[in-house]
Amino acid sequence: MSPPLRLGIAGLGTVGTGVVRIVRQKAELLARRAGRPITISAVSARTRDRDRGVSLSGYAWEDDPVALARRDDVDVFVELMGGSDGPAKAATEAAIAAGKDVVTANKAMLAHHGQALALAAEEAGCVIRFEAAVAGGIPVVKALTEGLAANEITRVMGVMNGTCNYILTRMETTGQGYNALFEEADKLGFLEADPNLDVGGIDAGHKLALLASIAFGCRVDFDGVTLEGIQDITLDDIRHAADMGYRIKLLGVAQMTGRGLEQRMSPCLVPAQSPLGQLEGGTNMVVLEGDQVEQIVLRGPGAGMGPTASAVMGDVLDIARGARISTFGQPAGRLGNCTRAGTATPAPYYLRMALRDKPGALARVATCLGEAGVSIDRMRQYHHDDSTAPVLIVTHKTNRDALDTALTGISRLDVLAADPVALRIEAV
Amino acid sequence: MSPPLRLGIAGLGTVGTGVVRIVRQKAELLARRAGRPITISAVSARTRDRDRGVSLSGYAWEDDPVALARRDDVDVFVELMGGSDGPAKAATEAAIAAGKDVVTANKAMLAHHGQALALAAEEAGCVIRFEAAVAGGIPVVKALTEGLAANEITRVMGVMNGTCNYILTRMETTGQGYNALFEEADKLGFLEADPNLDVGGIDAGHKLALLASIAFGCRVDFDGVTLEGIQDITLDDIRHAADMGYRIKLLGVAQMTGRGLEQRMSPCLVPAQSPLGQLEGGTNMVVLEGDQVEQIVLRGPGAGMGPTASAVMGDVLDIARGARISTFGQPAGRLGNCTRAGTATPAPYYLRMALRDKPGALARVATCLGEAGVSIDRMRQYHHDDSTAPVLIVTHKTNRDALDTALTGISRLDVLAADPVALRIEAV
């Protein structure tokens, strides 16, 4: 049997602890599958003396992850600290400079510095693998980079933030509003330290940008992702959507269009009967579409100790078995700078407005939409018991720019009691 | 860039033609992703002069696939002929003996000879990859062998024969019986030359046995798969199942139990609202359960030119990129001979009987079940307008042996007008 593959693990939170646990408890299974033992040489974390429920005996301790990354007895640097910059980036760079392979779960770091890190790794003859950074336990980076490698990918789509999906599905089932369920998610420990990473769609946007880079052969362009969070979704929107056979999901879509690469992460209406529409709670789903394979749907847990550690260890085993894939599926130097599509592909939209109870208000809204070239598929005005009337409009397929023009015009009419809500209806 | 990877393709049916098409049309994309050009040196098929809609110019022709497999200008032998023995096996053996890697879509060959071929390949330093053999375009072999490699797999489950699922879902939607839809599937070219491979569950059983080998580290044991086809499923069963919130699927289940490895491919009732229950038409779905990852669900096209060729080319690209995974995820010599579980894990069953219209008949059936230790959850006797009364029984969780004892006893009672139908209700 080949010599052991020796890991240095930086970060001993949930995922790091899960990785240590697997290495300790499954030594025989891993060695059989990898063709060589997988061992841990050293670990590093912010706090040394904390009961993590797993023994660290036999591992060297490093206070400094950079020192860990450079150790001679480390073959693979496993970066599980998180954060786009700071120690995670410094240690990853040090590992690469020292010729170590890197396995990371850090979507933020790769979304911001993926191209530079990939170039550095390739120059140093190292690999960076990041299955755990996208959709937890689902082997979607592998499916896209390897399994579907003979496809011209046409679209990548998915629900990739379990916390948002948890909040949205709990709004449906409990009838509680966004704020109450945000607090519930917080109490359950589902939220990042900066909750805007979750509910603002940033975390999911990072993931989408990584998948888009692999899918379309572009440098990661997180700044090119149009981001919209779920903070403004109301129970009314969820109920209206359900009445029309839809559910609201924080949906990421990346597709190559004639205008360039389109990357969006935003709350969308999807058919309730579609696989995406049926997704409950913290589960993730990624849909991969290619010219040969048509559509592949992958579903699984998007977070948690076991699933995320499973993804980290999948990457470790790949390296142990000798697989050496470029970070984004092809040499980083050959990745293009994709043009941004600028505006989203036309789609129908769901609009909700609170109309002031004035004669002719609805007619003026409709006129404004028509003048911007937005045609109405369905419109419904609800019974109102105060001075505002809820109005629901589903448009025909329209350009987002035209819609924004119309909404600006409508806002100027002085007939709205609140900002209008516009949600895309995605064909999935 | 590295030297080209040169393919020799044996078999130019739908899949082979699809592979040639991808290699010709996507040369630049493949080279970028593989880090080297992918070329075809030679091809072989039964008939040379046939318009396949794709040019074969520039490729040497071999009448004999064995000769093709041995050619000096072939690095990877791509076996797309099919058949468990005969030319496919002879040529695969010749390729391995000549030190070539093998990519195949041939589930029958691997289900029967996988262990011997894997051993031979490892001795010769070659790899055998077979993503296209299981669930068409879904990269499930990769997900299981690589992505989930750090998991103790607990269960593998799936709908893996698109033709059967097509027939069953068409029975539901059209109200036509099995025979009519068997003929429809035949006309559409959905059936294997020996249709029993499809409707008898053999083809899907092959696939299950391959996945089970990877999942549980056992030698492929196709003869250990309990097989039951869909030929006896009636419209009545489909309607009764629907009434109770179930759908009937040809479901494969492999799991390691205290009694040994359990492998079953049989029509089962699954909850209509579950992912498996919602599967329509020719689509395949595989559910992978592991101790770390919980549950991963993969869905996609189970057959067809594009999807299957996509899977073949995924394997080719892996080889081009230097990935060298053991056929079943670990050295074949280390795969165990798993004990067969013998009998299926207890489950509730759906029973349908046509009772002769005799006083006390139903009571005698119920007594017979009770004496065998099978307890009844629900029982319903339908209105009857001839001399037989349809009776529907859902049992509590029961041992299959106990159920068979009861059914044998009931058959001896001389109260049945036809053989009873017993379908397992699977928790999915």
Coordinates of N, CA and C in Angstrom, one line a residue, chain A residues 98-242:
Chain A
A98 N 4.0 26.3 -0.5 CA 4.8 25.2 0.0 C 4.5 23.9 -0.7
G99 N 3.7 24.0 -1.8 CA 3.5 22.8 -2.7 C 2.4 21.9 -2.1
K100 N 1.6 22.3 -1.2 CA 0.5 21.4 -0.7 C -0.8 21.5 -1.5
D101 N -1.4 20.4 -1.6 CA -2.8 20.4 -2.1 C -3.7 21.0 -1.1
V102 N -4.8 21.6 -1.5 CA -5.7 22.3 -0.6 C -7.2 21.7 -0.8
V103 N -7.8 21.4 0.3 CA -9.2 21.1 0.3 C -9.9 22.1 1.2
T104 N -10.9 22.8 0.7 CA -11.6 23.8 1.4 C -13.1 23.8 1.3
A105 N -13.8 24.3 2.3 CA -15.2 24.5 2.3 C -15.6 25.9 2.1
N106 N -14.6 26.8 1.8 CA -14.7 28.2 1.9 C -15.2 28.9 0.6
K107 N -16.5 29.0 0.5 CA -17.1 29.6 -0.7 C -16.7 31.1 -0.9
A108 N -16.7 31.8 0.3 CA -16.4 33.2 0.2 C -15.0 33.5 -0.4
M109 N -14.0 32.7 0.2 CA -12.7 32.9 -0.3 C -12.5 32.6 -1.8
L110 N -13.2 31.5 -2.2 CA -13.0 31.2 -3.6 C -13.8 32.1 -4.5
A111 N -15.0 32.6 -4.0 CA -15.8 33.5 -4.8 C -15.0 34.8 -5.1
H112 N -14.2 35.2 -4.1 CA -13.5 36.5 -4.2 C -12.1 36.3 -4.8
H113 N -11.4 35.2 -4.4 CA -10.0 35.0 -4.8 C -9.7 33.7 -5.6
G114 N -10.8 33.1 -6.1 CA -10.7 31.7 -6.7 C -9.7 31.8 -7.9
Q115 N -9.8 32.8 -8.7 CA -9.0 32.8 -9.9 C -7.5 32.9 -9.5
A116 N -7.2 33.8 -8.6 CA -5.8 34.0 -8.2 C -5.2 32.8 -7.5
L117 N -6.0 32.2 -6.7 CA -5.6 31.0 -6.0 C -5.4 29.8 -6.9
A118 N -6.4 29.7 -7.9 CA -6.3 28.6 -8.9 C -5.0 28.7 -9.7
L119 N -4.7 30.0 -10.1 CA -3.5 30.2 -10.9 C -2.3 29.8 -10.1
A120 N -2.2 30.3 -8.8 CA -1.1 30.0 -8.0 C -0.9 28.5 -7.8
A121 N -2.0 27.8 -7.6 CA -2.0 26.4 -7.4 C -1.4 25.7 -8.6
E122 N -1.9 26.1 -9.8 CA -1.5 25.4 -11.0 C 0.0 25.6 -11.2
E123 N 0.5 26.9 -10.9 CA 1.9 27.1 -11.1 C 2.7 26.2 -10.2
A124 N 2.2 26.0 -9.0 CA 2.9 25.2 -8.0 C 2.7 23.7 -8.1
G125 N 1.8 23.4 -9.1 CA 1.5 21.9 -9.3 C 0.6 21.4 -8.2
C126 N -0.2 22.2 -7.6 CA -1.1 21.8 -6.6 C -2.5 21.8 -7.1
V127 N -3.4 21.1 -6.4 CA -4.8 21.2 -6.7 C -5.5 21.8 -5.5
I128 N -6.6 22.5 -5.8 CA -7.6 23.0 -4.8 C -8.9 22.4 -5.1
R129 N -9.5 21.7 -4.1 CA -10.8 21.1 -4.3 C -11.7 21.7 -3.3
F130 N -13.0 21.8 -3.7 CA -13.9 22.6 -2.8 C -15.4 22.1 -2.9
E131 N -15.5 20.8 -2.9 CA -16.9 20.2 -3.0 C -17.7 20.7 -1.8
A132 N -17.2 20.8 -0.6 CA -17.9 21.2 0.6 C -18.4 22.6 0.5
A133 N -17.8 23.4 -0.4 CA -18.2 24.8 -0.4 C -19.6 25.0 -1.1
V134 N -20.0 24.1 -1.8 CA -21.3 24.2 -2.6 C -22.3 23.1 -2.2
A135 N -23.4 23.5 -1.7 CA -24.5 22.5 -1.5 C -24.1 21.3 -0.6
G136 N -23.3 21.6 0.5 CA -23.1 20.6 1.5 C -22.7 19.2 1.0
G137 N -23.5 18.2 1.3 CA -23.1 16.9 1.0 C -23.3 16.5 -0.4
I138 N -24.0 17.3 -1.2 CA -24.3 16.9 -2.6 C -23.0 17.0 -3.4
P139 N -22.6 15.9 -4.1 CA -21.4 16.0 -4.9 C -21.6 16.7 -6.2
V140 N -21.9 18.0 -6.1 CA -22.3 18.7 -7.3 C -21.1 19.3 -8.1
V141 N -20.1 19.7 -7.3 CA -18.9 20.2 -8.0 C -18.3 19.0 -8.9
K142 N -18.3 17.9 -8.3 CA -17.8 16.7 -9.0 C -18.7 16.3 -10.2
A143 N -20.0 16.3 -10.0 CA -20.9 16.0 -11.1 C -20.7 17.0 -12.3
L144 N -20.5 18.3 -11.9 CA -20.4 19.3 -13.0 C -19.0 19.2 -13.6
T145 N -18.0 19.2 -12.8 CA -16.6 19.2 -13.3 C -16.2 18.0 -14.0
E146 N -16.7 16.8 -13.5 CA -16.2 15.6 -14.1 C -17.3 14.8 -14.8
G147 N -18.4 14.5 -14.1 CA -19.4 13.6 -14.7 C -20.0 14.2 -16.0
L148 N -20.2 15.5 -16.0 CA -20.9 16.2 -17.2 C -19.8 16.9 -18.0
A149 N -18.6 16.5 -17.9 CA -17.5 17.3 -18.5 C -17.6 17.3 -20.1
A150 N -18.4 16.4 -20.6 CA -18.5 16.3 -22.1 C -19.7 17.2 -22.6
N151 N -20.3 17.9 -21.7 CA -21.5 18.7 -22.0 C -21.1 20.1 -22.2
E152 N -21.8 20.8 -23.1 CA -21.9 22.2 -23.2 C -23.0 22.5 -22.1
I153 N -22.6 23.1 -21.0 CA -23.6 23.3 -20.0 C -24.5 24.5 -20.4
T154 N -25.8 24.4 -20.3 CA -26.7 25.4 -20.8 C -27.3 26.2 -19.6
R155 N -27.4 25.6 -18.5 CA -28.0 26.3 -17.3 C -27.7 25.6 -16.0
V156 N -27.4 26.3 -15.0 CA -27.2 25.8 -13.7 C -28.1 26.5 -12.8
M157 N -28.8 25.8 -11.9 CA -29.9 26.4 -11.2 C -30.0 25.7 -9.8
G158 N -30.4 26.4 -8.8 CA -30.5 25.7 -7.6 C -30.9 26.5 -6.4
V159 N -31.4 25.8 -5.4 CA -31.6 26.3 -4.1 C -30.4 25.9 -3.2
M160 N -29.6 26.8 -2.9 CA -28.3 26.5 -2.3 C -28.1 27.1 -0.9
N161 N -29.1 27.7 -0.3 CA -29.0 28.2 1.0 C -30.1 27.6 1.9
G162 N -29.7 26.6 2.7 CA -30.7 25.8 3.5 C -31.4 26.7 4.4
T163 N -30.8 27.7 5.0 CA -31.4 28.6 6.0 C -32.5 29.4 5.3
C164 N -32.3 29.9 4.2 CA -33.4 30.7 3.5 C -34.6 29.7 3.2
N165 N -34.2 28.5 2.7 CA -35.3 27.6 2.4 C -36.1 27.2 3.6
Y166 N -35.3 27.1 4.7 CA -36.0 26.8 6.0 C -36.9 27.9 6.4
I167 N -36.5 29.1 6.3 CA -37.4 30.2 6.7 C -38.6 30.3 5.8
L168 N -38.4 30.2 4.5 CA -39.5 30.3 3.5 C -40.5 29.1 3.7
T169 N -40.0 27.9 3.9 CA -41.0 26.8 4.1 C -41.7 26.9 5.4
R170 N -40.9 27.4 6.5 CA -41.6 27.6 7.8 C -42.6 28.7 7.7
M171 N -42.4 29.7 6.9 CA -43.4 30.7 6.8 C -44.7 30.1 6.2
E172 N -44.6 29.2 5.3 CA -45.7 28.5 4.7 C -46.4 27.7 5.7
T173 N -45.7 26.8 6.4 CA -46.3 25.9 7.3 C -46.8 26.4 8.6
T174 N -46.2 27.5 9.1 CA -46.6 28.0 10.4 C -47.4 29.3 10.3
G175 N -47.4 29.9 9.1 CA -48.1 31.2 9.0 C -47.5 32.3 9.8
Q176 N -46.3 32.1 10.3 CA -45.6 33.2 10.9 C -44.8 34.0 9.9
G177 N -44.6 35.2 10.3 CA -43.9 36.1 9.3 C -42.4 36.0 9.3
Y178 N -41.8 36.7 8.4 CA -40.3 36.6 8.1 C -39.5 36.8 9.4
N179 N -39.9 37.9 10.2 CA -39.1 38.3 11.3 C -39.1 37.2 12.4
A180 N -40.2 36.6 12.7 CA -40.3 35.6 13.7 C -39.5 34.4 13.3
L181 N -39.5 34.1 12.0 CA -38.8 32.9 11.6 C -37.3 33.1 11.5
F182 N -37.0 34.4 11.2 CA -35.5 34.7 11.2 C -35.0 34.5 12.6
E183 N -35.8 34.9 13.6 CA -35.3 34.7 15.0 C -35.3 33.2 15.3
E184 N -36.2 32.5 14.8 CA -36.2 31.0 15.1 C -34.9 30.4 14.5
A185 N -34.6 30.8 13.3 CA -33.5 30.2 12.6 C -32.2 30.6 13.4
D186 N -32.2 31.8 13.9 CA -31.1 32.3 14.7 C -30.9 31.5 15.9
K187 N -32.0 31.2 16.6 CA -31.9 30.4 17.9 C -31.4 29.0 17.6
L188 N -31.8 28.5 16.4 CA -31.4 27.1 16.1 C -30.0 27.1 15.6
G189 N -29.3 28.2 15.5 CA -27.9 28.2 15.0 C -27.8 28.1 13.5
F190 N -28.8 28.4 12.8 CA -28.8 28.2 11.3 C -28.2 29.4 10.6
L191 N -28.0 30.5 11.3 CA -27.6 31.7 10.6 C -26.1 31.9 10.7
E192 N -25.4 32.4 9.7 CA -24.0 32.8 9.7 C -23.9 34.0 10.7
A193 N -22.6 34.2 11.2 CA -22.4 35.3 12.1 C -22.9 36.6 11.5
D194 N -22.7 36.8 10.3 CA -23.4 38.0 9.6 C -24.6 37.4 8.8
P195 N -25.8 37.5 9.4 CA -27.0 36.8 8.8 C -27.3 37.3 7.4
N196 N -26.8 38.5 7.0 CA -27.0 38.9 5.6 C -26.4 38.0 4.6
L197 N -25.3 37.3 5.0 CA -24.7 36.3 4.1 C -25.8 35.3 3.7
D198 N -26.6 34.9 4.7 CA -27.7 33.9 4.4 C -28.9 34.6 3.7
V199 N -29.6 35.5 4.5 CA -30.9 36.0 4.0 C -30.7 37.0 2.9
G200 N -29.5 37.6 2.7 CA -29.3 38.5 1.6 C -28.9 37.8 0.4
G201 N -28.7 36.5 0.4 CA -28.4 35.7 -0.8 C -26.9 35.7 -1.1
I202 N -26.1 36.3 -0.3 CA -24.7 36.4 -0.6 C -24.0 35.0 -0.6
D203 N -24.2 34.2 0.5 CA -23.7 32.9 0.6 C -24.1 32.0 -0.6
A204 N -25.3 32.0 -1.0 CA -25.8 31.3 -2.1 C -25.2 31.8 -3.4
G205 N -25.1 33.2 -3.5 CA -24.5 33.8 -4.6 C -23.0 33.4 -4.8
H206 N -22.3 33.2 -3.7 CA -20.9 32.7 -3.8 C -20.9 31.3 -4.5
K207 N -21.8 30.5 -4.0 CA -21.9 29.1 -4.6 C -22.2 29.1 -6.0
L208 N -23.2 30.0 -6.4 CA -23.6 30.0 -7.8 C -22.4 30.5 -8.7
A209 N -21.7 31.5 -8.2 CA -20.5 32.0 -9.0 C -19.5 30.9 -9.2
L210 N -19.3 30.0 -8.2 CA -18.3 28.9 -8.4 C -18.8 27.9 -9.4
L211 N -20.0 27.6 -9.3 CA -20.6 26.6 -10.3 C -20.5 27.2 -11.7
A212 N -20.9 28.5 -11.8 CA -20.9 29.1 -13.1 C -19.5 29.1 -13.8
S213 N -18.5 29.3 -12.9 CA -17.1 29.3 -13.5 C -16.8 28.0 -14.1
I214 N -17.2 26.9 -13.4 CA -16.9 25.5 -14.0 C -17.8 25.3 -15.2
A215 N -19.1 25.7 -15.1 CA -20.0 25.4 -16.2 C -19.7 26.1 -17.5
F216 N -19.3 27.4 -17.3 CA -19.1 28.2 -18.6 C -17.7 28.6 -18.9
G217 N -16.8 28.0 -18.1 CA -15.3 28.3 -18.4 C -14.9 29.7 -18.3
C218 N -15.6 30.4 -17.3 CA -15.3 31.8 -17.0 C -14.6 31.9 -15.7
R219 N -13.8 33.0 -15.5 CA -13.3 33.3 -14.2 C -14.4 33.6 -13.3
V220 N -14.3 33.1 -12.0 CA -15.4 33.4 -11.0 C -15.7 34.9 -11.0
D221 N -16.9 35.2 -11.2 CA -17.3 36.6 -11.2 C -18.5 36.8 -10.2
F222 N -18.1 36.8 -8.9 CA -19.2 37.0 -7.9 C -19.8 38.3 -8.0
D223 N -19.0 39.3 -8.4 CA -19.6 40.7 -8.5 C -20.6 40.8 -9.6
G224 N -20.6 39.8 -10.5 CA -21.5 39.8 -11.6 C -22.8 39.1 -11.3
V225 N -23.0 38.6 -10.0 CA -24.2 38.0 -9.6 C -25.2 39.0 -9.1
T226 N -26.4 39.1 -9.8 CA -27.4 40.0 -9.3 C -28.0 39.3 -8.0
L227 N -27.9 40.1 -6.9 CA -28.3 39.5 -5.6 C -29.6 40.2 -5.1
E228 N -30.5 39.3 -4.6 CA -31.6 39.8 -3.9 C -32.0 38.9 -2.8
G229 N -32.2 39.3 -1.6 CA -32.4 38.5 -0.5 C -33.9 38.2 -0.3
I230 N -34.2 37.5 0.8 CA -35.6 37.1 1.1 C -36.2 38.0 2.1
Q231 N -35.5 39.0 2.5 CA -36.0 39.8 3.7 C -37.4 40.5 3.4
D232 N -37.7 40.7 2.2 CA -38.9 41.4 1.9 C -40.1 40.5 1.5
I233 N -39.9 39.2 1.6 CA -41.0 38.3 1.3 C -42.0 38.3 2.4
T234 N -43.2 38.5 2.1 CA -44.2 38.5 3.1 C -45.1 37.2 3.0
L235 N -45.9 37.0 4.1 CA -46.8 35.9 4.1 C -47.8 36.0 3.0
D236 N -48.2 37.3 2.7 CA -49.1 37.5 1.6 C -48.6 37.0 0.3
D237 N -47.3 37.3 0.0 CA -46.7 36.8 -1.2 C -46.7 35.3 -1.3
I238 N -46.4 34.7 -0.2 CA -46.3 33.2 -0.1 C -47.7 32.6 -0.4
R239 N -48.7 33.3 0.2 CA -50.1 32.8 0.0 C -50.6 33.0 -1.4
H240 N -50.3 34.2 -1.9 CA -50.7 34.5 -3.3 C -50.0 33.5 -4.3
A241 N -48.8 33.3 -4.1 CA -48.0 32.4 -4.9 C -48.6 31.0 -4.9
A242 N -49.0 30.5 -3.7 CA -49.6 29.2 -3.5 C -50.9 29.1 -4.2

